[in-house]
CSV table of C-alpha atoms in Angstrom, one decimal:
chain,number,residue,atom,x,y,z
A,12,MET,CA,-82.3,62.1,-202.7
A,13,ASN,CA,-79.5,60.3,-201.0
A,14,THR,CA,-81.0,58.2,-198.2
A,15,GLY,CA,-77.8,56.7,-197.1
A,16,SER,CA,-78.7,53.3,-198.6
A,17,ASP,CA,-77.4,51.5,-201.7
A,18,GLU,CA,-80.7,49.7,-202.2
A,19,PRO,CA,-82.1,50.5,-205.7
A,20,GLY,CA,-85.5,52.2,-205.7
A,21,GLU,CA,-85.5,53.2,-202.1
A,22,GLY,CA,-86.9,56.6,-201.5
A,23,ALA,CA,-87.1,58.8,-198.5
A,24,VAL,CA,-90.5,58.9,-196.8
A,25,ALA,CA,-91.8,62.1,-195.2
A,26,THR,CA,-93.5,61.9,-191.8
A,27,ASP,CA,-97.0,62.2,-193.3
A,28,GLY,CA,-96.3,59.1,-195.5
A,29,ALA,CA,-95.7,61.0,-198.8
A,30,LYS,CA,-92.8,59.9,-200.9
A,31,VAL,CA,-90.1,62.5,-201.2
A,32,SER,CA,-88.3,60.9,-204.2
A,33,GLU,CA,-89.7,58.9,-207.0
A,34,GLU,CA,-90.0,55.1,-206.7
A,35,LYS,CA,-91.7,52.5,-208.8
A,36,ALA,CA,-94.9,51.3,-207.2
A,37,GLY,CA,-94.3,47.6,-207.4
A,38,GLU,CA,-90.6,47.6,-206.6
A,39,GLY,CA,-90.9,48.0,-202.8
A,40,SER,CA,-93.5,45.3,-202.4
A,41,ALA,CA,-91.5,43.0,-204.7
A,42,ARG,CA,-88.5,43.4,-202.5
A,43,ALA,CA,-90.6,42.6,-199.4
A,44,ALA,CA,-92.2,39.5,-201.1
A,45,ASP,CA,-88.9,37.9,-201.8
A,46,GLY,CA,-87.9,37.9,-198.1
A,47,SER,CA,-85.4,40.8,-198.2
A,48,ARG,CA,-85.7,43.8,-195.9
A,49,ASP,CA,-88.5,46.3,-196.5
A,50,GLU,CA,-87.2,49.7,-195.3
A,51,ALA,CA,-90.7,51.1,-194.9
A,52,SER,CA,-91.5,48.5,-192.2
A,53,ASP,CA,-88.0,48.7,-190.5
A,54,HIS,CA,-87.8,52.5,-190.1
A,55,GLN,CA,-90.1,55.3,-189.3
A,56,GLY,CA,-90.1,57.8,-192.2
A,57,LEU,CA,-87.6,60.6,-192.2
A,58,GLY,CA,-88.5,63.8,-190.4
A,59,SER,CA,-89.7,64.9,-187.0
A,60,ARG,CA,-90.5,62.4,-184.3
A,61,ALA,CA,-92.2,65.0,-182.1
A,62,PRO,CA,-95.5,64.2,-180.6
A,63,GLU,CA,-98.5,65.1,-182.7
A,64,PHE,CA,-99.8,67.8,-180.4
A,65,ILE,CA,-96.5,69.6,-180.8
A,66,LYS,CA,-96.4,69.2,-184.6
A,67,ALA,CA,-99.9,70.6,-184.8
A,68,ARG,CA,-98.8,74.1,-183.6
A,69,ARG,CA,-96.1,75.7,-185.7
A,70,ALA,CA,-94.7,77.9,-182.9
A,71,LEU,CA,-94.6,75.0,-180.5
A,72,HIS,CA,-92.9,72.8,-183.0
A,73,LEU,CA,-90.3,75.4,-183.8
A,74,SER,CA,-89.6,75.7,-180.0
A,75,TRP,CA,-89.3,71.9,-179.8
A,76,GLN,CA,-86.8,71.9,-182.7
A,77,VAL,CA,-84.7,74.7,-181.1
A,78,GLY,CA,-84.7,72.7,-177.8
A,79,VAL,CA,-83.7,69.5,-179.5
A,80,PHE,CA,-81.0,71.3,-181.4
A,81,VAL,CA,-79.6,73.0,-178.2
A,82,VAL,CA,-79.6,69.7,-176.2
A,83,GLY,CA,-78.0,67.8,-179.2
A,84,LEU,CA,-75.4,70.6,-179.6
A,85,ALA,CA,-74.5,70.4,-175.8
A,86,VAL,CA,-74.0,66.6,-176.1
A,87,VAL,CA,-71.9,66.9,-179.3
A,88,VAL,CA,-69.8,69.7,-177.7
A,89,ALA,CA,-69.3,67.6,-174.6
A,90,GLY,CA,-68.2,64.7,-176.8
A,91,ILE,CA,-65.7,66.9,-178.7
A,92,ILE,CA,-64.3,68.0,-175.4
A,93,MET,CA,-64.0,64.4,-174.3
A,94,LEU,CA,-61.9,63.5,-177.4
A,95,PRO,CA,-58.6,64.6,-176.0
A,96,LEU,CA,-59.7,64.2,-172.4
A,97,PRO,CA,-60.6,60.9,-170.6
A,98,GLY,CA,-64.1,59.9,-171.6
A,99,PRO,CA,-66.1,58.2,-174.3
A,100,GLY,CA,-65.8,61.1,-176.8
A,101,TRP,CA,-67.1,59.4,-180.0
A,102,VAL,CA,-69.9,57.6,-178.2
A,103,VAL,CA,-71.1,60.9,-176.8
A,104,ILE,CA,-70.8,62.6,-180.2
A,105,PHE,CA,-72.9,59.9,-181.8
A,106,GLY,CA,-75.4,60.2,-179.0
A,107,GLY,CA,-75.7,63.9,-179.8
A,108,MET,CA,-76.3,63.0,-183.4
A,109,ALA,CA,-79.0,60.5,-182.4
A,110,ILE,CA,-80.7,63.3,-180.4
A,111,TRP,CA,-80.6,65.5,-183.5
A,112,ALA,CA,-81.9,62.6,-185.6
A,113,THR,CA,-85.1,62.6,-183.6
A,114,GLU,CA,-86.0,65.9,-185.2
A,115,PHE,CA,-83.8,66.7,-188.3
A,116,VAL,CA,-83.6,64.8,-191.6
A,117,TRP,CA,-80.0,65.7,-192.3
A,118,ALA,CA,-79.0,64.1,-188.9
A,119,GLN,CA,-81.0,61.0,-189.7
A,120,LEU,CA,-79.2,60.7,-193.1
A,121,VAL,CA,-75.8,61.2,-191.5
A,122,LEU,CA,-76.6,58.7,-188.7
A,123,ARG,CA,-77.8,56.1,-191.3
A,124,TRP,CA,-74.7,56.6,-193.4
A,125,THR,CA,-72.5,56.3,-190.3
A,126,LYS,CA,-74.2,53.1,-189.1
A,127,ARG,CA,-73.8,51.6,-192.6
A,128,LYS,CA,-70.1,52.5,-192.7
A,129,VAL,CA,-69.4,51.1,-189.2
A,130,THR,CA,-71.2,47.8,-190.1
A,131,GLU,CA,-69.1,47.5,-193.3
A,132,ALA,CA,-65.9,48.2,-191.4
A,133,ALA,CA,-66.8,45.6,-188.8
A,134,GLN,CA,-67.5,43.0,-191.5
A,135,ARG,CA,-64.2,43.8,-193.2
A,136,ALA,CA,-62.4,43.5,-189.9
A,137,LEU,CA,-63.8,40.0,-189.4
A,138,ASP,CA,-62.5,38.9,-192.8
A,139,PRO,CA,-59.8,36.2,-192.1
A,140,LYS,CA,-57.3,37.7,-194.6
A,141,VAL,CA,-57.7,41.2,-192.9
A,142,ARG,CA,-57.4,39.7,-189.4
A,143,ARG,CA,-54.2,37.8,-190.4
A,144,ARG,CA,-52.7,41.0,-191.9
A,145,ASN,CA,-53.6,43.0,-188.8
A,146,ILE,CA,-52.2,40.4,-186.4
A,147,THR,CA,-49.0,40.2,-188.5
A,148,LEU,CA,-48.6,44.0,-188.5
A,149,THR,CA,-49.2,44.1,-184.7
A,150,VAL,CA,-46.6,41.5,-184.0
A,151,ILE,CA,-44.0,43.3,-186.3
A,152,GLY,CA,-44.8,46.6,-184.4
A,153,LEU,CA,-44.4,44.9,-181.0
A,154,VAL,CA,-41.0,43.3,-182.1
A,155,ILE,CA,-39.7,46.7,-183.2
A,156,ILE,CA,-40.8,48.4,-180.0
A,157,ALA,CA,-39.2,45.6,-177.9
A,158,ALA,CA,-36.0,45.9,-179.9
A,159,LEU,CA,-35.9,49.7,-179.3
A,160,VAL,CA,-36.5,49.3,-175.6
A,161,GLY,CA,-33.9,46.6,-175.4
A,162,VAL,CA,-31.3,48.8,-177.1
A,163,TYR,CA,-32.1,51.7,-174.8
A,164,LEU,CA,-31.8,49.6,-171.7
A,165,TRP,CA,-28.5,48.0,-173.0
A,166,LYS,CA,-27.1,51.5,-173.7
A,167,PHE,CA,-28.4,53.4,-170.7
A,168,GLY,CA,-29.5,50.8,-168.2
A,169,VAL,CA,-32.4,51.2,-165.7
A,170,VAL,CA,-32.0,54.1,-163.3
A,171,MET,CA,-34.7,54.7,-160.8
A,172,PRO,CA,-35.9,58.3,-160.5
A,173,TRP,CA,-34.9,58.6,-156.9
A,174,LYS,CA,-31.3,57.5,-157.7
A,175,ILE,CA,-30.6,60.1,-160.4
A,176,LYS,CA,-27.7,62.3,-159.4
A,177,ASP,CA,-27.9,66.1,-159.7
A,178,GLN,CA,-25.9,67.3,-162.6
């Protein structure tokens, strides 16, 4: 099962603690013993984070999931609407995904994958060679824009809107 991690031997854990995919018994403890991250201690298992009294009753749990889905959908739709309009569209969309991730495994996996990709992109952006390239491209772009604005002003000049003659 794809858990959104490149770590070898990492398996998804169901909310009752049972392994969803196969994993060698000693591999997880060996990783923790050598000082690297142990996913089981960092993250709660995949699955519902609803309170136990809700999970105990099937109808109540289903109602809870429908409610979480509707609230998450409303937040995601609001984020999509904010993409072309003023507002933090992507932040709101990821907030809706986080709401869904409290209840649905697929959203947890998507959110985990997204976090990993954003972290990788941030690390690549901090690479000195990439920063130097980005700064160079930005300067070249600004010089081209300044040249185009200069040519336009030289050819047409600056005319204030209230001084435009009716034609």
